[in-house]
Coordinates of N, CA and C and ligand atoms in Angstrom, one line a residue:
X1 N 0.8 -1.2 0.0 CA 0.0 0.0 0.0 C 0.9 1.3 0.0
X2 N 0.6 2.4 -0.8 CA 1.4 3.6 -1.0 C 1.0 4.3 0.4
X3 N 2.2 5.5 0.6 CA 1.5 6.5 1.5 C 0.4 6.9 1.3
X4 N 0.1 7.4 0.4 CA -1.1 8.4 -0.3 C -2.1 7.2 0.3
X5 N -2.2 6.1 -0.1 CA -3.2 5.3 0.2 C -3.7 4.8 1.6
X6 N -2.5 5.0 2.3 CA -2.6 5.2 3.8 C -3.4 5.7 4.5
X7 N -2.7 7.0 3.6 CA -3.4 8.3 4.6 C -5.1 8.4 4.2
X8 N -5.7 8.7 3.0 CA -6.3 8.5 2.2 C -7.6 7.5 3.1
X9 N -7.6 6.2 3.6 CA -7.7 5.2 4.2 C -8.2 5.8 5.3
X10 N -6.7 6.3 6.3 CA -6.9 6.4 7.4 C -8.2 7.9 7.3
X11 N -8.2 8.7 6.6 CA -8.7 10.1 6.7 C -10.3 9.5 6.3
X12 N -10.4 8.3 5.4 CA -12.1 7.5 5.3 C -12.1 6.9 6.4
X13 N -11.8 6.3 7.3 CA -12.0 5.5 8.6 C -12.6 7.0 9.7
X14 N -11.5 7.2 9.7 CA -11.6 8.8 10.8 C -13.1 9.4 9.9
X15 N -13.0 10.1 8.9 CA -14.5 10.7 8.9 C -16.0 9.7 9.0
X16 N -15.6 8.3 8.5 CA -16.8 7.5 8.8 C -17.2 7.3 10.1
X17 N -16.1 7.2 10.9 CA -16.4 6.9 12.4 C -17.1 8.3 12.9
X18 N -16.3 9.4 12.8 CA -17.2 10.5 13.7 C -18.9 11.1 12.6
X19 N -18.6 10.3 12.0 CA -20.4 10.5 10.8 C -21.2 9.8 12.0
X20 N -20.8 8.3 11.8 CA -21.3 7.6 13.1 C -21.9 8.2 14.2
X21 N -21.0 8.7 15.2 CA -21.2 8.6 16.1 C -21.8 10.3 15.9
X22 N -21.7 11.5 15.5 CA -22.4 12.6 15.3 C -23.7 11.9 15.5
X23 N -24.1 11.6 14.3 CA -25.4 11.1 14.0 C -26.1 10.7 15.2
X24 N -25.2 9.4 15.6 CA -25.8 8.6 16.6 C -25.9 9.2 17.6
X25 N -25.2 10.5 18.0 CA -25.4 11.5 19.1 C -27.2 12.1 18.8
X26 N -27.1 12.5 17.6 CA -28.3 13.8 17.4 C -29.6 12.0 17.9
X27 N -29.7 11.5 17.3 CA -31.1 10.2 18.2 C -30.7 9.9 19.1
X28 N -30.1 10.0 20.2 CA -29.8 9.8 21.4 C -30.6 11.0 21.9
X29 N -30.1 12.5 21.4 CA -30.5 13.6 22.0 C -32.1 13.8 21.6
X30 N -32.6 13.0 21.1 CA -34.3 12.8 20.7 C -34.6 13.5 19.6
X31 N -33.8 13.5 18.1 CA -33.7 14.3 16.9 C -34.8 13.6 16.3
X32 N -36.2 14.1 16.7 CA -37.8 14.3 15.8 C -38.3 14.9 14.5
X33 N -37.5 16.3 14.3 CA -38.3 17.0 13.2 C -38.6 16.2 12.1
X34 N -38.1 15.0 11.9 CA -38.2 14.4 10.8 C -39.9 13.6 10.4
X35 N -40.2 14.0 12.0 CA -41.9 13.5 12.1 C -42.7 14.5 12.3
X36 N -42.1 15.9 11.4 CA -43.2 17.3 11.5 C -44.1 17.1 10.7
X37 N -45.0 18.2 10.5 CA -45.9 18.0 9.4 C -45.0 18.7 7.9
X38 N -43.9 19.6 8.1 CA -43.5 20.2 6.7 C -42.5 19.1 6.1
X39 N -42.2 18.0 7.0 CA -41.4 16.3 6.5 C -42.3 15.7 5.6
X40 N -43.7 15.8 6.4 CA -44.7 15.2 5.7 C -44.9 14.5 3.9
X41 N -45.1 15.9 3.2 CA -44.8 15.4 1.4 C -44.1 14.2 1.1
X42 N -42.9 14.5 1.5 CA -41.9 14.3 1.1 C -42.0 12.5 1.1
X43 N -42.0 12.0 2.7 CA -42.6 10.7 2.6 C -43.7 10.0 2.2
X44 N -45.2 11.3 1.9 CA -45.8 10.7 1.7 C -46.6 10.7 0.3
X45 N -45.6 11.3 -0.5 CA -45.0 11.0 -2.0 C -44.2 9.4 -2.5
X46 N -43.7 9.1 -1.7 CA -42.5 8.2 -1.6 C -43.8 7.0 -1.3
X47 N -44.5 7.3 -0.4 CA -45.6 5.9 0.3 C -46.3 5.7 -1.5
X48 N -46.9 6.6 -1.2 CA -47.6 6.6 -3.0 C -46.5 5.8 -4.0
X49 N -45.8 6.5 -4.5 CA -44.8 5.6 -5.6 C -44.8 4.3 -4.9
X50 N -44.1 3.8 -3.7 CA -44.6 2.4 -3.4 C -45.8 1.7 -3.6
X51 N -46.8 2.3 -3.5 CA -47.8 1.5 -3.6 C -48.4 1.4 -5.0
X52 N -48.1 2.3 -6.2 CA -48.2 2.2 -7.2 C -47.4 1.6 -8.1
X53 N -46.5 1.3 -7.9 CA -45.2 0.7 -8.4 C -45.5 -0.7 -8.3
X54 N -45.4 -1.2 -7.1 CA -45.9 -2.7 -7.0 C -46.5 -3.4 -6.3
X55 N -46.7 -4.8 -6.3 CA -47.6 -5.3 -4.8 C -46.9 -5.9 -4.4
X56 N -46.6 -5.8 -2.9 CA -46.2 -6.8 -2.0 C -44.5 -6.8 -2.2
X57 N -44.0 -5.5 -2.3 CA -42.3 -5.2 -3.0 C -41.3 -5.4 -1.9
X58 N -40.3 -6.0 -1.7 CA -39.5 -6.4 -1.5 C -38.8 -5.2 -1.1
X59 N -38.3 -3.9 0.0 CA -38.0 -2.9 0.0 C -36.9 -2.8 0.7
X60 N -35.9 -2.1 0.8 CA -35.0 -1.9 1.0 C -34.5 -0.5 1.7
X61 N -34.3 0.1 3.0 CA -34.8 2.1 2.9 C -33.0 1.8 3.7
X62 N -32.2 2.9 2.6 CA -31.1 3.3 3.7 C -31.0 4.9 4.4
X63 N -30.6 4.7 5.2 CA -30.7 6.0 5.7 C -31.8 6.3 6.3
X64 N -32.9 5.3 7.3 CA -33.9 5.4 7.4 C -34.3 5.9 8.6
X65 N -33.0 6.5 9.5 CA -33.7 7.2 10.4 C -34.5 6.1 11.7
X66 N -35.6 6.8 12.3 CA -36.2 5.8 13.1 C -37.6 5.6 12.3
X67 N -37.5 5.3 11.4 CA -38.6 4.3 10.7 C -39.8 4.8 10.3
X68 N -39.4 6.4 9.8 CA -40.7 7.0 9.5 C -41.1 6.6 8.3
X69 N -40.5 6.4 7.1 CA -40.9 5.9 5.6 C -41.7 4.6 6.0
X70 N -41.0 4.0 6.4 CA -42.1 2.7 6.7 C -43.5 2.7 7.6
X71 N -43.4 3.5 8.5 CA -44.8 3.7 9.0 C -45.5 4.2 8.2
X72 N -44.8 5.5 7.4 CA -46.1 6.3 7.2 C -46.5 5.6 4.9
X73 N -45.5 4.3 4.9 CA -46.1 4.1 3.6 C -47.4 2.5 4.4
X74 N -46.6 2.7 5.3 CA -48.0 1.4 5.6 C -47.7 0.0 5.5
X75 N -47.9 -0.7 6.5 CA -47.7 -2.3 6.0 C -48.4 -3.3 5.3
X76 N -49.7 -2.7 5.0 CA -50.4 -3.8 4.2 C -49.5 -2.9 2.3
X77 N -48.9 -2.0 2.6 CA -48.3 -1.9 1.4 C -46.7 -2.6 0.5
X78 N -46.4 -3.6 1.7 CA -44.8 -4.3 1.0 C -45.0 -5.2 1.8
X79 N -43.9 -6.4 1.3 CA -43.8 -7.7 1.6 C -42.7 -8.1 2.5
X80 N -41.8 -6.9 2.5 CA -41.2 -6.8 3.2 C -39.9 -5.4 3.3
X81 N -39.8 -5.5 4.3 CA -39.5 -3.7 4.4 C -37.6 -3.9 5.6
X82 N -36.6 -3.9 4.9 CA -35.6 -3.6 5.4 C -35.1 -2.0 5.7
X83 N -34.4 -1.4 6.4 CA -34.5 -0.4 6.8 C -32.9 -0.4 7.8
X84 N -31.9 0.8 7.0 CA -30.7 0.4 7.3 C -30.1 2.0 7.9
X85 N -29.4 2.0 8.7 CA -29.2 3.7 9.1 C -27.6 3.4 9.8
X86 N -26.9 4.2 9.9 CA -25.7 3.9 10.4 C -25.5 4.5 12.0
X87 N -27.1 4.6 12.2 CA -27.0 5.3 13.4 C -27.9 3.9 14.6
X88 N -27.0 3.0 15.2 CA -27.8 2.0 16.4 C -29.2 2.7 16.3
X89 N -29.1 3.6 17.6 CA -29.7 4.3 18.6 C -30.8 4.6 17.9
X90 N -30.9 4.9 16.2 CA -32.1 4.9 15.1 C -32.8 3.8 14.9
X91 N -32.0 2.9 14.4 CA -32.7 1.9 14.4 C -33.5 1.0 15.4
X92 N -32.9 0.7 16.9 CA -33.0 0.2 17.3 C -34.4 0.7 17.9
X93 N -34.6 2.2 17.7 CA -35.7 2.7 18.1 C -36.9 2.5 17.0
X94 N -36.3 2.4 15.7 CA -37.1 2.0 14.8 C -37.7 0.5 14.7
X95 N -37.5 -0.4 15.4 CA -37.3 -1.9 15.4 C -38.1 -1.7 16.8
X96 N -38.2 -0.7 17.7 CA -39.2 -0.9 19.1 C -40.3 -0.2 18.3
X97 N -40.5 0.8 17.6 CA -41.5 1.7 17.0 C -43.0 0.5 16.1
X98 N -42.1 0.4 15.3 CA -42.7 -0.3 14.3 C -42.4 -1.6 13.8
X99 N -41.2 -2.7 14.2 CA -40.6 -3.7 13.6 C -41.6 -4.8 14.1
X100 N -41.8 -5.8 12.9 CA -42.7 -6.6 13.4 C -42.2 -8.0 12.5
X101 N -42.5 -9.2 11.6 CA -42.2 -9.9 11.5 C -41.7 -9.7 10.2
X102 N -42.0 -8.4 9.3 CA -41.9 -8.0 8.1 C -41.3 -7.1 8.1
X103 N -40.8 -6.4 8.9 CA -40.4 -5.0 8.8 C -39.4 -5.2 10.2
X104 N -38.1 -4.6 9.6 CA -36.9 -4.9 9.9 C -35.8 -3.8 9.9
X105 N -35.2 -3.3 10.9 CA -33.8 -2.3 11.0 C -32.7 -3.1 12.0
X106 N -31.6 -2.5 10.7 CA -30.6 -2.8 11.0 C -29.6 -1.8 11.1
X107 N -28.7 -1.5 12.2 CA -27.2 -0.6 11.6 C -26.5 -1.3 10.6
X108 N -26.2 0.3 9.6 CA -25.4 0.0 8.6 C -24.8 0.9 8.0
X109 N -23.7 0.7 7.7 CA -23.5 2.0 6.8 C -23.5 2.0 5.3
X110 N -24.4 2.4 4.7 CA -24.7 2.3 3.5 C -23.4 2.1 2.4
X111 N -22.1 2.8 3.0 CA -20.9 2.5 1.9 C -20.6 1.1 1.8
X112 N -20.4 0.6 3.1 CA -20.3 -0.9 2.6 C -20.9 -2.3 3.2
X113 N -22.3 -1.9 3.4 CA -23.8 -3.2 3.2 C -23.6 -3.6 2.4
X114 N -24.2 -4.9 3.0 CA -23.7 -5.9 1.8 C -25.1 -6.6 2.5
X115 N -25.6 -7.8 1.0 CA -26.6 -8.5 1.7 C -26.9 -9.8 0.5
X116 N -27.4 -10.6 0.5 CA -27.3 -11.5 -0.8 C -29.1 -11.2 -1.1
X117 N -30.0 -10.8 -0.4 CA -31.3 -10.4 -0.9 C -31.2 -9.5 -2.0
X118 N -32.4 -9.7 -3.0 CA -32.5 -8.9 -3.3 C -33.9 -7.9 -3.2
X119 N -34.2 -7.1 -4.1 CA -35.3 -6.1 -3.9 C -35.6 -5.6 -4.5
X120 N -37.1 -5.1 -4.6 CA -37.9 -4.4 -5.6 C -37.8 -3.0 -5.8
X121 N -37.5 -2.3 -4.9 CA -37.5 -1.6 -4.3 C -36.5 -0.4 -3.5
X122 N -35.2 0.0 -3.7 CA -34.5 0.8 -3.4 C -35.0 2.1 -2.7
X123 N -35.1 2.5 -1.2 CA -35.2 3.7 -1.0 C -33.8 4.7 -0.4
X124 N -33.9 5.9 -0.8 CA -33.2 7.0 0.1 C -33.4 7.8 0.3
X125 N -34.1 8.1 1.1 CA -34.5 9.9 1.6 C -34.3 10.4 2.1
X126 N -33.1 11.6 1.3 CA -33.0 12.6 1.9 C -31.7 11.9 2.5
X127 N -30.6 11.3 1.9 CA -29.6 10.2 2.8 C -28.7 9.7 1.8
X128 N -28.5 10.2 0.3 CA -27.8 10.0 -0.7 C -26.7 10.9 -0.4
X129 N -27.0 11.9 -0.2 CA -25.5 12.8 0.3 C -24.4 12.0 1.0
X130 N -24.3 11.2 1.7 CA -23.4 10.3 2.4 C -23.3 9.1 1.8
X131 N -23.8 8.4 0.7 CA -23.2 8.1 -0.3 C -21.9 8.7 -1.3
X132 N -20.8 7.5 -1.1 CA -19.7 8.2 -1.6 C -18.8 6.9 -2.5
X133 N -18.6 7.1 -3.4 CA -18.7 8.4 -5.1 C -20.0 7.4 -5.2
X134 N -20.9 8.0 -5.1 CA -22.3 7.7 -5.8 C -22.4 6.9 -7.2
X135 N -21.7 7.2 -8.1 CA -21.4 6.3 -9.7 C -21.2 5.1 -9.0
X136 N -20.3 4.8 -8.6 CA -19.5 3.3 -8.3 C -20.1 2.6 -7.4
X137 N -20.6 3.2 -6.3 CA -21.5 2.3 -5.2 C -22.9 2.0 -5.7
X138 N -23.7 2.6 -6.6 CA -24.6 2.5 -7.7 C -24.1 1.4 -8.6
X139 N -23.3 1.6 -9.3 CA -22.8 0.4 -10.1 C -22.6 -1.0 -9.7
X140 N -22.0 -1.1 -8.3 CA -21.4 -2.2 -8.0 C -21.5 -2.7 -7.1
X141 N -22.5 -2.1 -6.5 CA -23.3 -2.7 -4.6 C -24.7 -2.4 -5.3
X142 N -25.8 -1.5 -5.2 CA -27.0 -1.4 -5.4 C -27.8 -1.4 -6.4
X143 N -27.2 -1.3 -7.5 CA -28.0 -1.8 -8.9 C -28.1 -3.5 -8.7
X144 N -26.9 -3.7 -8.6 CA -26.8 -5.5 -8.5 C -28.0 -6.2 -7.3
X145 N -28.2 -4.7 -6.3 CA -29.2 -5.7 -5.3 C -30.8 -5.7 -5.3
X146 N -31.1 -5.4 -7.0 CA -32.5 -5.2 -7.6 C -32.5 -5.9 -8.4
X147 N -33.6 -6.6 -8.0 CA -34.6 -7.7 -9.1 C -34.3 -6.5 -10.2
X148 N -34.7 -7.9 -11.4 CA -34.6 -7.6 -12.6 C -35.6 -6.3 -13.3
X149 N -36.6 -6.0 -12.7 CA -37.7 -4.5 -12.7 C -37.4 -3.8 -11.7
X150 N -36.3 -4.3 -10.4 CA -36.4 -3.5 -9.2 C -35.8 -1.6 -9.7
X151 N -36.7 -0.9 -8.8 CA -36.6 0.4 -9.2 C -36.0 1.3 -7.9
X152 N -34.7 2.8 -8.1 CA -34.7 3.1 -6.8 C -35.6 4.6 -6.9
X153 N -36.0 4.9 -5.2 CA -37.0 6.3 -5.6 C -35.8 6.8 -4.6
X154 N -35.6 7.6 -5.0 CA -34.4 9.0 -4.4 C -35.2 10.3 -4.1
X155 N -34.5 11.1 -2.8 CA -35.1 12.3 -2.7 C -34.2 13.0 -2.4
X156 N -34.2 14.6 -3.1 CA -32.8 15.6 -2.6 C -33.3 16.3 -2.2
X157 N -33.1 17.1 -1.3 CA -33.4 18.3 -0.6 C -32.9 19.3 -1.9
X158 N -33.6 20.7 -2.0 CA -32.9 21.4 -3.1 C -32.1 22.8 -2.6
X159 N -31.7 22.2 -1.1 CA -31.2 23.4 -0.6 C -29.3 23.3 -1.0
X160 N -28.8 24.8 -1.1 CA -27.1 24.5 -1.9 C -26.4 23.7 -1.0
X161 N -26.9 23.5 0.0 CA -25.4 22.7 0.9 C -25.2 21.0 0.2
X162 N -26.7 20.8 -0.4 CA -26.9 19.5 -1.0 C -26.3 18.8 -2.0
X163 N -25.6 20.1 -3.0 CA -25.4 19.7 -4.2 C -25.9 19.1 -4.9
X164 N -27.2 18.8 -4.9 CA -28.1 18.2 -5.6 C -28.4 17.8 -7.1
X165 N -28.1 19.4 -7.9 CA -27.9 19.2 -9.2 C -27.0 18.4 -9.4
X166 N -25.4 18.6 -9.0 CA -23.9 17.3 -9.3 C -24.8 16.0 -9.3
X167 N -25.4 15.7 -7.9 CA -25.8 14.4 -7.8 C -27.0 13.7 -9.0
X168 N -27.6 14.7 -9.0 CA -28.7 14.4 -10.2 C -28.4 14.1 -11.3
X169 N -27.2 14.8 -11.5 CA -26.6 14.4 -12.9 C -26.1 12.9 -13.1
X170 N -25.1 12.8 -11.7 CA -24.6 11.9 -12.1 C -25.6 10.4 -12.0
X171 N -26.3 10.7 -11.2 CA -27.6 9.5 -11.1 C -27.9 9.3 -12.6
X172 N -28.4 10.0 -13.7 CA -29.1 10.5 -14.4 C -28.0 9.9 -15.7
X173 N -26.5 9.2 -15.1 CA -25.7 8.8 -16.2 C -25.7 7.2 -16.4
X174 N -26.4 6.8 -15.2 CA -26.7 5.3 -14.7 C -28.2 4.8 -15.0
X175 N -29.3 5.8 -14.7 CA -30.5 5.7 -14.6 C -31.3 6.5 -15.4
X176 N -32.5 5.4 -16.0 CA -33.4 6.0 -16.5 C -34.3 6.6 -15.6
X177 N -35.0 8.3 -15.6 CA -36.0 8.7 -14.9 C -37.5 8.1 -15.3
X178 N -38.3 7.8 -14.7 CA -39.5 6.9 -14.8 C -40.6 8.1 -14.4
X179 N -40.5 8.6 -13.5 CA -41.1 9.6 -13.0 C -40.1 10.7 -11.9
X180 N -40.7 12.0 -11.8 CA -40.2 13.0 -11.0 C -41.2 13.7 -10.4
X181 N -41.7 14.0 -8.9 CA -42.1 15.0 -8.4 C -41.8 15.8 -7.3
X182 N -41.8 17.7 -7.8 CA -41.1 18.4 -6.4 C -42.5 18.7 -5.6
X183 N -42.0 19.0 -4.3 CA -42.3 19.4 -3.1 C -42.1 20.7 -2.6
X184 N -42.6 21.2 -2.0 CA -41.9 22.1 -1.4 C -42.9 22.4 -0.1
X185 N -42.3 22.6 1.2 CA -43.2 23.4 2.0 C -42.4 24.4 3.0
X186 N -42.8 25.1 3.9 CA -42.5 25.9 4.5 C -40.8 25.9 5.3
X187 N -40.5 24.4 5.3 CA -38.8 23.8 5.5 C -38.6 23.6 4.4
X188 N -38.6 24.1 3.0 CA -37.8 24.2 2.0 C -38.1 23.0 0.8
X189 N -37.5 22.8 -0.3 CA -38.2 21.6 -1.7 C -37.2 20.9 -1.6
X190 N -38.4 19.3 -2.3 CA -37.4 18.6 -2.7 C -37.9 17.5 -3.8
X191 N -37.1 17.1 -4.7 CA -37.3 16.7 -5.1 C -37.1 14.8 -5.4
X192 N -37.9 14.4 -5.6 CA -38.2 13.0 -5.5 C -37.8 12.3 -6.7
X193 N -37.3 11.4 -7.6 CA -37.4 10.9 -8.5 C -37.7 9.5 -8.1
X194 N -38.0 8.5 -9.0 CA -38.1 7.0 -9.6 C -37.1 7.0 -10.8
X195 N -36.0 5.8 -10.3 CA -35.4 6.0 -11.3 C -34.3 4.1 -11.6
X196 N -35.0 4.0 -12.7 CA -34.2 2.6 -13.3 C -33.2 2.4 -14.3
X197 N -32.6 1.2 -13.4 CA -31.1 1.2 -14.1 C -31.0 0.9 -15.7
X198 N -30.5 1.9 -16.1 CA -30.1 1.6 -17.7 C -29.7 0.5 -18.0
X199 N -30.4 0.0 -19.5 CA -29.9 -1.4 -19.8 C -28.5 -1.0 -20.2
X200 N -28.0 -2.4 -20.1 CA -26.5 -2.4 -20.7 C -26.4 -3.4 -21.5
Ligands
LIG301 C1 -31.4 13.8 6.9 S1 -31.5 12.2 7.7 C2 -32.9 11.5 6.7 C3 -33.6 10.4 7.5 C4 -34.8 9.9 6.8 N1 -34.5 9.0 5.7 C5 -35.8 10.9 6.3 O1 -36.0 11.0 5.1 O2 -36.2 11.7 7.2 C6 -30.1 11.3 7.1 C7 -30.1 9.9 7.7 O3 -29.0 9.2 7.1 C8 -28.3 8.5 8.1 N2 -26.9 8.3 7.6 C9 -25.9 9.3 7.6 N3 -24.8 8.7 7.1 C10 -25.1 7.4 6.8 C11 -24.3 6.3 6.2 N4 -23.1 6.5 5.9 N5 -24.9 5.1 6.1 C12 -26.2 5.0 6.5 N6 -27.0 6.0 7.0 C13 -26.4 7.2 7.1 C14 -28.4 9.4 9.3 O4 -28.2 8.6 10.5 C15 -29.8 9.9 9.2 O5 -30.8 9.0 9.8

């Protein structure tokens, strides 16, 4: 291994760990707003595409926080509902919340989950930002963990800290858009897409 590669290494270990544990500080300290009413749209744009998209889908949600996408899309709507956050203290509250014999959280960190299931179903809301390089972990972890129609629905905040446009683009070099719709309410827009992997 080179220096460069060392350091490089050591400086991804050191930022993933304090992502971690930040995070897992803010749900310790009881971090709610995500269950306001101006959060609202946003998930329950996301419940809709689920339930129109398919029956009984096989779902997959990273970055899920304490398990609000899954409550508020409903259980008689998937067949099964995994649900991945790199924060314990999230999940484990999401797994007392709502986890039942179908519906399931786990800690994870989305860069390197791994799982041999697959899924109909890809969610991220509002949780692609901490995806890193987005091309390659799309290419080579999460396209591969979708059924052959499986589709992912993405949401970006459109505020500048987001970089949203970069990201969109680059999604947009991998994926066909199926559908798009924005939001917006009094905490700010965002935009939603459905979007499937280009054939190759
Ligand atoms: C802005 S919150 C969004 C939560 C929820 N999906 C929502 O839409 O309200 C971002 C979430 O991503 C999680 N997160 C941050 N970095 C992550 C990583 N590397 N892997 C998995 N989850 C991560 C955080 O713990 C947090 O729950």
């Amino acid at each position: 291994m080179s220096v460069l590669s060392d350091i490089s290494s050591f400086i991804e270990r050191k930022i993933i760990r304090s992502d971690k544990a930040r995070w897992d500080l803010r749900f310790k300290n009881g971090w709610s707003y995500l269950e306001n009413i101006e959060e609202l749209p946003r998930f329950s744009i996301i419940a809709g595409y689920v339930r129109f998209l398919k029956t009984n889908p096989d779902v997959l949600e990273m970055g899920c926080a304490e398990g609000v996408q899954a409550a508020r899309t409903g259980k008689d709507a998937y067949g099964s509902w995994l649900g991945t956050d790199v924060s314990p203290t999230a999940t484990d509250s999401a797994n007392q919340r709502f986890g039942d014999e179908k519906t399931t959280f786990a800690p994870a960190d989305m860069n390197d989950f791994e799982t041999d299931k697959k899924f109909d179903l890809i969610i991220i809301n509002e949780a692609i930002y901490y995806l890193t390089p987005i091309k390659e972990k799309m290419l080579n972890k999460y396209i591969p963990m979708l059924k052959p129609d499986g589709m992912m629905i993405i949401s970006m905040n459109t505020g500048r800290n987001t970089d949203h446009e970069t990201r969109w683009g680059i999604l947009s070099e991998i994926f066909d858009l199926i559908d798009s719709t924005y939001t917006e309410t009094s905490k700010g827009g965002w935009n939603i897409k459905v979007l499937k992997p280009k054939a190759v």
